[in-house]
Amino acid sequence: MIECKNGLFHLKNRAFSYLFRVTRYGLLEQVHFGAPVDSADAEALACQPGLGWGGSLLLNGLDTGSCSDAIPLAWSGSGRGDFRESPLELDGRPTEFCYVNHRVLKEQPAMACGLPLAHGGSETLEITLAQPGAKLYLYFTLFETALTRRAVLENEGQTPLELRKFMSFCLDLPGDYAMTTFDGGWIAEMGRHTAPVAGSRVVSESTTGFSSHRHNPGFLLHESDAGEDHGRVYGFNLIYSGNHYASAQRSLQGLTRVMQGISPANFRKTLAPGEKFETPEAVLCHSDAGFGGLSARMHRFVNDHIIPEYWRGRERPVLYNSWEGCMFDFDQRKLLDLAKRAKELGCELFVLDDGWFGARNNDKAGLGDYNVNLKKLPNGLEGLAERIRKLGLEFGLWFEPESVNEDSDLYRAHPDWALHNEGFSDIPGRNQLLLDLTKPEVRDYIVENVSRILDSAGISYVKWDMNRHSVALGARAHDHILGLYDILRRIFGPRPQILLESCSSGGNRFDLGMLCFGPQVWCSDNTDPISRLDIQGNLSYLYPQSTFGAHVSAAPHAQTLRNTPLTTRGNVSFFGLLGYELDLKHLVSVEIQEIKAQTELYKKYRRVFQFGTFRRLKNGWQVSEGPVTIAGVFHKLVDAAPAYEQLRLKGLDRSKRYLLRTRAQKIRVGQFAGLLKHVAPVDLNPNGAVLRTADKIYALEDGVEGYHVTGGALMSGITLLPLFRGTGYDANQRTQGDFGSNVYVVEEE
Ligand code: GLA
């Protein structure tokens, strides 16, 4: 609920309290953001500036405590004595917006500009502030586990107002914090980096035109000794897919100022008299129960209030994607053969990736054209889709609508539809340019063509890709993103049942803006399970596993050359949205059996895997829903003579009894090569036909465990079967070697 009394505003629920008040100078003083408190606690929670600090500029010379630089604020000005970073910059003029009035709204007002908003908030507080010639509206919306904030500026003067920087929120928190950001690049998304926040500003910013894999918009601010289950952690994110900026800086007074919004780099907006500008909505979340506590709150918020309502809690199909298996080299016969095999393995949706249109036989041509390649697909998409559906699979399709190859009919007809740096040569990326989505005719072209194709072939899933950064957007970057949202809304608004998975060379646009239109994102082109432990594991700080496209691909892996067991590739992908993306025709019998077992287990526990409460463990992950908990234990490089290892689960009922069982998984005998001679009665040639044949059809049991045990014991930590110690094979050990893993299913008895 939202309480407003005598200038004190209190947004509270069972998870947190957010308190601020109007000072006698009309500024918004930030009083508390943390565990639930009482409004009457405000005085005790507030910072008392007393006689103030030397060297201060005072709003009132008679009041030593009136230095805006030393007060925690919920919005700050500039050029008026607060020398900390300001969330708003106009054309060099000072800003000092003061409280005018407020309203509590049952529903958050829609964005006139078309930016997406979180849905289903309980109440919204609108605070109106003003300074001569301009009004500022701040919106605070309350959800069960998070709060959102955004701002709107209105030019009330007679002359244009130039906006150079406008953040979605700004906030001062007393205390010392570290900032954790998620940074990387192609096939190396979501590296987790922590920096102490002290006197210098710590910044995370994207300037590529999009939210980017360089710096994910989501970040954490936390006590430096916070752990997975203890300590204070704040999480922030932006419902936006364009250039973003976030910063944190500690003042002399020990107040950490944090803000987030559109990146000010190359940002310019001129507001005509009467015109308004709306910032994207930001998400603010708190937990005193460590990173795990924070993630649980963020996951709930994203699952319940970000992803499109049609897909809320709706189970996703196990898919097969043609890309890694075929790339551009396919025809209908090959696709149908793959589809048949995928169906036998337990897949439910067949996705045709790149290469189905125009002259798209490599990445140099065809982007922008929407005519189906009839040489590859003589019966058209419709004919292919029909045949796929006959096999018992749904049909999905890849698009990359925002880009154009210069070698395409579209570019030849409309070179001016692409973005160019005027006066400079073009800098293509993956041989392509971006289309200018600020042009209505470009948006219409995309909407008409994509919609036509979707409707023509009963397509139930779309992979929406975007494979380049932009240098040509400049000050148009924000309008370009608004153009993208307009396109997505027009295509998918009337077709909510189409499952939209967004992709940008993998996770180059993994953000809450895209998740408002489609419930899942392709995390990375890197499907190596060991890399995925980091990529999916780090995504899990801010995003629920129901948003992770996670596929099993071939080994050695195309991006890392790492050879990992098929079991581990499956075990890691279970903790996301399982799919398969490899050539299926070379699978041998033991691999087919293993994949069938994987899809069977995943479908049986699909709800738990996709929507269960996700927790990070010391040596793996767990998901729980109702009476079922499933844990994955993963290894990178093994030690010789490894120590006993414990599995320590979280969140169970101590007094209840559970049955724990290992997922039945097999060990390929071929991996032992010449070592087999120690156990085999005959001398085996490690490269010979006998071993190769045996490896295709025969596999060994691995680490089979089963216990009836209390929740108390499982949370205290049970000792798992030992790992291989160089003493021979035994089904009662985990014979795994490097990159091994197991999955444990734990069910209430
Ligand atoms: C990008 C995507 C891949 C695949 C290719 C197709 O790289 O991330 O998954 O769709 O494009 O060209």
Short mmCIF file of C-alpha atoms in Angstrom, two decimals, residues 492-696:
data_model
loop_
_atom_site.label_atom_id
_atom_site.label_comp_id
_atom_site.label_asym_id
_atom_site.label_seq_id
_atom_site.Cartn_x
_atom_site.Cartn_y
_atom_site.Cartn_z
CA PHE A 492 2.79 -9.74 -31.73
CA GLY A 493 -0.01 -7.74 -30.07
CA PRO A 494 -2.64 -9.39 -32.28
CA ARG A 495 -0.80 -12.76 -32.10
CA PRO A 496 -0.07 -13.23 -28.39
CA GLN A 497 0.02 -17.01 -28.71
CA ILE A 498 3.17 -16.92 -30.86
CA LEU A 499 6.14 -17.76 -28.67
CA LEU A 500 8.71 -15.02 -29.29
CA GLU A 501 12.33 -15.72 -28.41
CA SER A 502 14.53 -12.70 -28.94
CA CYS A 503 18.15 -13.05 -29.89
CA SER A 504 20.96 -10.73 -30.81
CA SER A 505 24.01 -12.77 -31.78
CA GLY A 506 23.03 -14.64 -28.62
CA GLY A 507 22.64 -12.42 -25.56
CA ASN A 508 23.43 -9.01 -27.07
CA ARG A 509 19.98 -7.72 -26.12
CA PHE A 510 19.05 -9.66 -23.00
CA ASP A 511 16.92 -7.06 -21.29
CA LEU A 512 13.55 -6.42 -19.69
CA GLY A 513 12.40 -4.34 -22.67
CA MET A 514 12.57 -7.31 -25.05
CA LEU A 515 11.09 -9.58 -22.38
CA CYS A 516 7.95 -7.42 -22.35
CA PHE A 517 7.27 -8.64 -25.90
CA GLY A 518 8.55 -12.21 -25.81
CA PRO A 519 9.03 -14.39 -22.73
CA GLN A 520 12.43 -15.86 -23.59
CA VAL A 521 15.86 -14.90 -24.92
CA TRP A 522 18.62 -16.86 -26.59
CA CYS A 523 21.29 -16.42 -23.88
CA SER A 524 24.36 -16.94 -26.02
CA ASP A 525 25.65 -18.55 -29.20
CA ASN A 526 28.00 -20.27 -26.78
CA THR A 527 26.24 -23.49 -25.78
CA ASP A 528 29.31 -25.11 -24.22
CA PRO A 529 27.84 -26.26 -20.89
CA ILE A 530 30.89 -25.15 -18.93
CA SER A 531 30.61 -21.64 -20.37
CA ARG A 532 26.87 -21.82 -19.75
CA LEU A 533 27.47 -22.45 -16.05
CA ASP A 534 28.73 -18.87 -15.95
CA ILE A 535 26.38 -17.35 -18.52
CA GLN A 536 23.16 -18.87 -17.14
CA GLY A 537 24.45 -18.73 -13.57
CA ASN A 538 25.17 -15.01 -13.83
CA LEU A 539 21.93 -14.27 -15.68
CA SER A 540 20.16 -15.94 -12.74
CA TYR A 541 21.12 -13.05 -10.46
CA LEU A 542 18.56 -10.87 -12.25
CA TYR A 543 16.49 -13.01 -14.62
CA PRO A 544 14.44 -16.18 -14.02
CA GLN A 545 15.37 -19.41 -15.78
CA SER A 546 12.03 -19.28 -17.63
CA THR A 547 13.72 -16.68 -19.86
CA PHE A 548 16.86 -18.73 -20.76
CA GLY A 549 17.01 -20.38 -24.18
CA ALA A 550 19.41 -23.28 -23.38
CA HIS A 551 20.32 -25.84 -26.04
CA VAL A 552 22.34 -29.02 -26.19
CA SER A 553 24.83 -28.83 -29.05
CA ALA A 554 27.66 -30.95 -30.43
CA ALA A 555 31.00 -31.70 -28.80
CA PRO A 556 33.77 -30.71 -29.26
CA HIS A 557 32.05 -27.38 -29.02
CA ALA A 558 32.06 -25.02 -31.99
CA GLN A 559 33.02 -22.00 -29.90
CA THR A 560 35.40 -23.43 -27.30
CA LEU A 561 36.64 -26.74 -28.81
CA ARG A 562 35.86 -28.23 -25.40
CA ASN A 563 34.76 -31.83 -25.29
CA THR A 564 32.03 -32.31 -22.70
CA PRO A 565 29.80 -35.30 -21.97
CA LEU A 566 26.30 -35.27 -23.47
CA THR A 567 24.96 -35.80 -19.95
CA THR A 568 26.42 -32.50 -18.77
CA ARG A 569 25.17 -30.68 -21.87
CA GLY A 570 21.68 -31.89 -20.97
CA ASN A 571 22.03 -31.36 -17.23
CA VAL A 572 22.98 -27.68 -17.70
CA SER A 573 20.27 -27.03 -20.29
CA PHE A 574 17.60 -28.48 -17.97
CA PHE A 575 17.95 -25.35 -15.85
CA GLY A 576 16.48 -23.21 -18.61
CA LEU A 577 14.35 -23.85 -21.70
CA LEU A 578 15.65 -27.09 -23.11
CA GLY A 579 16.37 -27.37 -26.81
CA TYR A 580 18.64 -29.30 -29.18
CA GLU A 581 20.81 -27.66 -31.79
CA LEU A 582 23.11 -30.16 -33.53
CA ASP A 583 23.13 -32.45 -36.53
CA LEU A 584 21.09 -35.45 -35.43
CA LYS A 585 22.00 -37.85 -38.19
CA HIS A 586 25.36 -38.82 -36.69
CA LEU A 587 24.04 -39.65 -33.23
CA VAL A 588 24.90 -43.18 -32.13
CA SER A 589 22.57 -45.45 -30.24
CA VAL A 590 23.78 -44.56 -26.73
CA GLU A 591 23.43 -40.85 -27.52
CA ILE A 592 19.89 -41.34 -28.83
CA GLN A 593 18.99 -43.20 -25.62
CA GLU A 594 20.54 -40.44 -23.50
CA ILE A 595 18.68 -37.64 -25.32
CA LYS A 596 15.39 -39.52 -25.10
CA ALA A 597 15.96 -39.89 -21.36
CA GLN A 598 16.75 -36.18 -21.10
CA THR A 599 13.60 -34.96 -22.85
CA GLU A 600 11.51 -37.44 -20.89
CA LEU A 601 12.81 -36.26 -17.53
CA TYR A 602 12.54 -32.61 -18.55
CA LYS A 603 8.95 -32.94 -19.69
CA LYS A 604 8.00 -34.82 -16.53
CA TYR A 605 9.36 -32.02 -14.36
CA ARG A 606 8.99 -29.18 -16.87
CA ARG A 607 7.07 -26.90 -14.50
CA VAL A 608 9.75 -27.30 -11.82
CA PHE A 609 12.59 -26.68 -14.27
CA GLN A 610 10.98 -23.68 -15.96
CA PHE A 611 9.12 -21.97 -13.14
CA GLY A 612 10.38 -23.48 -9.89
CA THR A 613 12.24 -21.35 -7.36
CA PHE A 614 15.81 -21.22 -8.63
CA ARG A 615 18.67 -21.26 -6.13
CA ARG A 616 22.41 -21.14 -6.62
CA LEU A 617 24.30 -23.76 -4.60
CA LYS A 618 28.03 -23.90 -3.90
CA ASN A 619 28.50 -26.65 -6.49
CA GLY A 620 25.44 -26.26 -8.70
CA TRP A 621 21.85 -25.11 -8.97
CA GLN A 622 18.51 -26.22 -7.62
CA VAL A 623 14.90 -25.61 -8.64
CA SER A 624 11.93 -26.32 -6.40
CA GLU A 625 8.20 -26.28 -6.81
CA GLY A 626 5.74 -27.80 -4.38
CA PRO A 627 6.92 -31.26 -3.32
CA VAL A 628 9.71 -31.49 -5.91
CA THR A 629 13.27 -30.17 -5.80
CA ILE A 630 15.80 -30.92 -8.51
CA ALA A 631 19.49 -30.17 -8.06
CA GLY A 632 22.35 -30.19 -10.55
CA VAL A 633 25.91 -30.71 -9.33
CA PHE A 634 28.50 -29.61 -11.89
CA HIS A 635 32.26 -29.93 -12.14
CA LYS A 636 34.80 -28.07 -14.19
CA LEU A 637 38.34 -29.50 -13.94
CA VAL A 638 38.72 -32.40 -11.53
CA ASP A 639 41.48 -32.98 -8.99
CA ALA A 640 43.25 -36.29 -8.60
CA ALA A 641 42.06 -38.15 -5.48
CA PRO A 642 39.21 -35.70 -4.93
CA ALA A 643 37.69 -35.16 -1.50
CA TYR A 644 34.15 -36.17 -0.54
CA GLU A 645 31.60 -33.74 -1.86
CA GLN A 646 28.39 -32.61 -0.23
CA LEU A 647 25.06 -31.74 -1.73
CA ARG A 648 23.45 -29.11 0.44
CA LEU A 649 19.92 -28.16 -0.57
CA LYS A 650 17.97 -25.09 0.46
CA GLY A 651 14.39 -24.24 1.31
CA LEU A 652 13.13 -27.74 2.23
CA ASP A 653 10.95 -28.63 5.20
CA ARG A 654 13.30 -29.94 7.90
CA SER A 655 10.85 -32.39 9.38
CA LYS A 656 9.49 -33.84 6.13
CA ARG A 657 10.91 -36.97 4.56
CA TYR A 658 12.09 -36.95 0.98
CA LEU A 659 13.20 -39.52 -1.55
CA LEU A 660 16.38 -38.47 -3.37
CA ARG A 661 17.32 -40.24 -6.59
CA THR A 662 20.08 -39.64 -9.10
CA ARG A 663 18.98 -39.16 -12.68
CA ALA A 664 19.95 -42.42 -14.37
CA GLN A 665 22.84 -41.46 -16.60
CA LYS A 666 25.40 -43.45 -18.50
CA ILE A 667 29.11 -43.30 -19.12
CA ARG A 668 30.45 -43.76 -22.66
CA VAL A 669 32.99 -46.59 -22.65
CA GLY A 670 34.83 -45.04 -25.59
CA GLN A 671 36.10 -42.23 -23.40
CA PHE A 672 38.35 -44.69 -21.55
CA ALA A 673 40.14 -45.77 -24.75
CA GLY A 674 43.27 -47.77 -23.89
CA LEU A 675 42.46 -47.68 -20.17
CA LEU A 676 39.85 -50.34 -20.77
CA LYS A 677 42.60 -52.95 -21.13
CA HIS A 678 42.93 -52.87 -17.32
CA VAL A 679 39.44 -54.31 -16.94
CA ALA A 680 38.72 -56.07 -20.24
CA PRO A 681 39.65 -59.75 -20.64
CA VAL A 682 41.18 -59.02 -24.08
CA ASP A 683 43.76 -56.52 -25.26
CA LEU A 684 41.73 -53.73 -26.91
CA ASN A 685 43.10 -51.40 -29.57
CA PRO A 686 42.14 -47.90 -28.32
CA ASN A 687 41.56 -46.81 -31.94
CA GLY A 688 40.13 -50.07 -33.16
CA ALA A 689 36.73 -51.05 -34.52
CA VAL A 690 35.78 -53.20 -31.50
CA LEU A 691 35.99 -50.30 -29.10
CA ARG A 692 34.26 -47.92 -31.54
CA THR A 693 31.39 -50.35 -31.98
CA ALA A 694 31.10 -51.04 -28.25
CA ASP A 695 31.01 -47.31 -27.61
CA LYS A 696 28.00 -46.87 -29.89
#
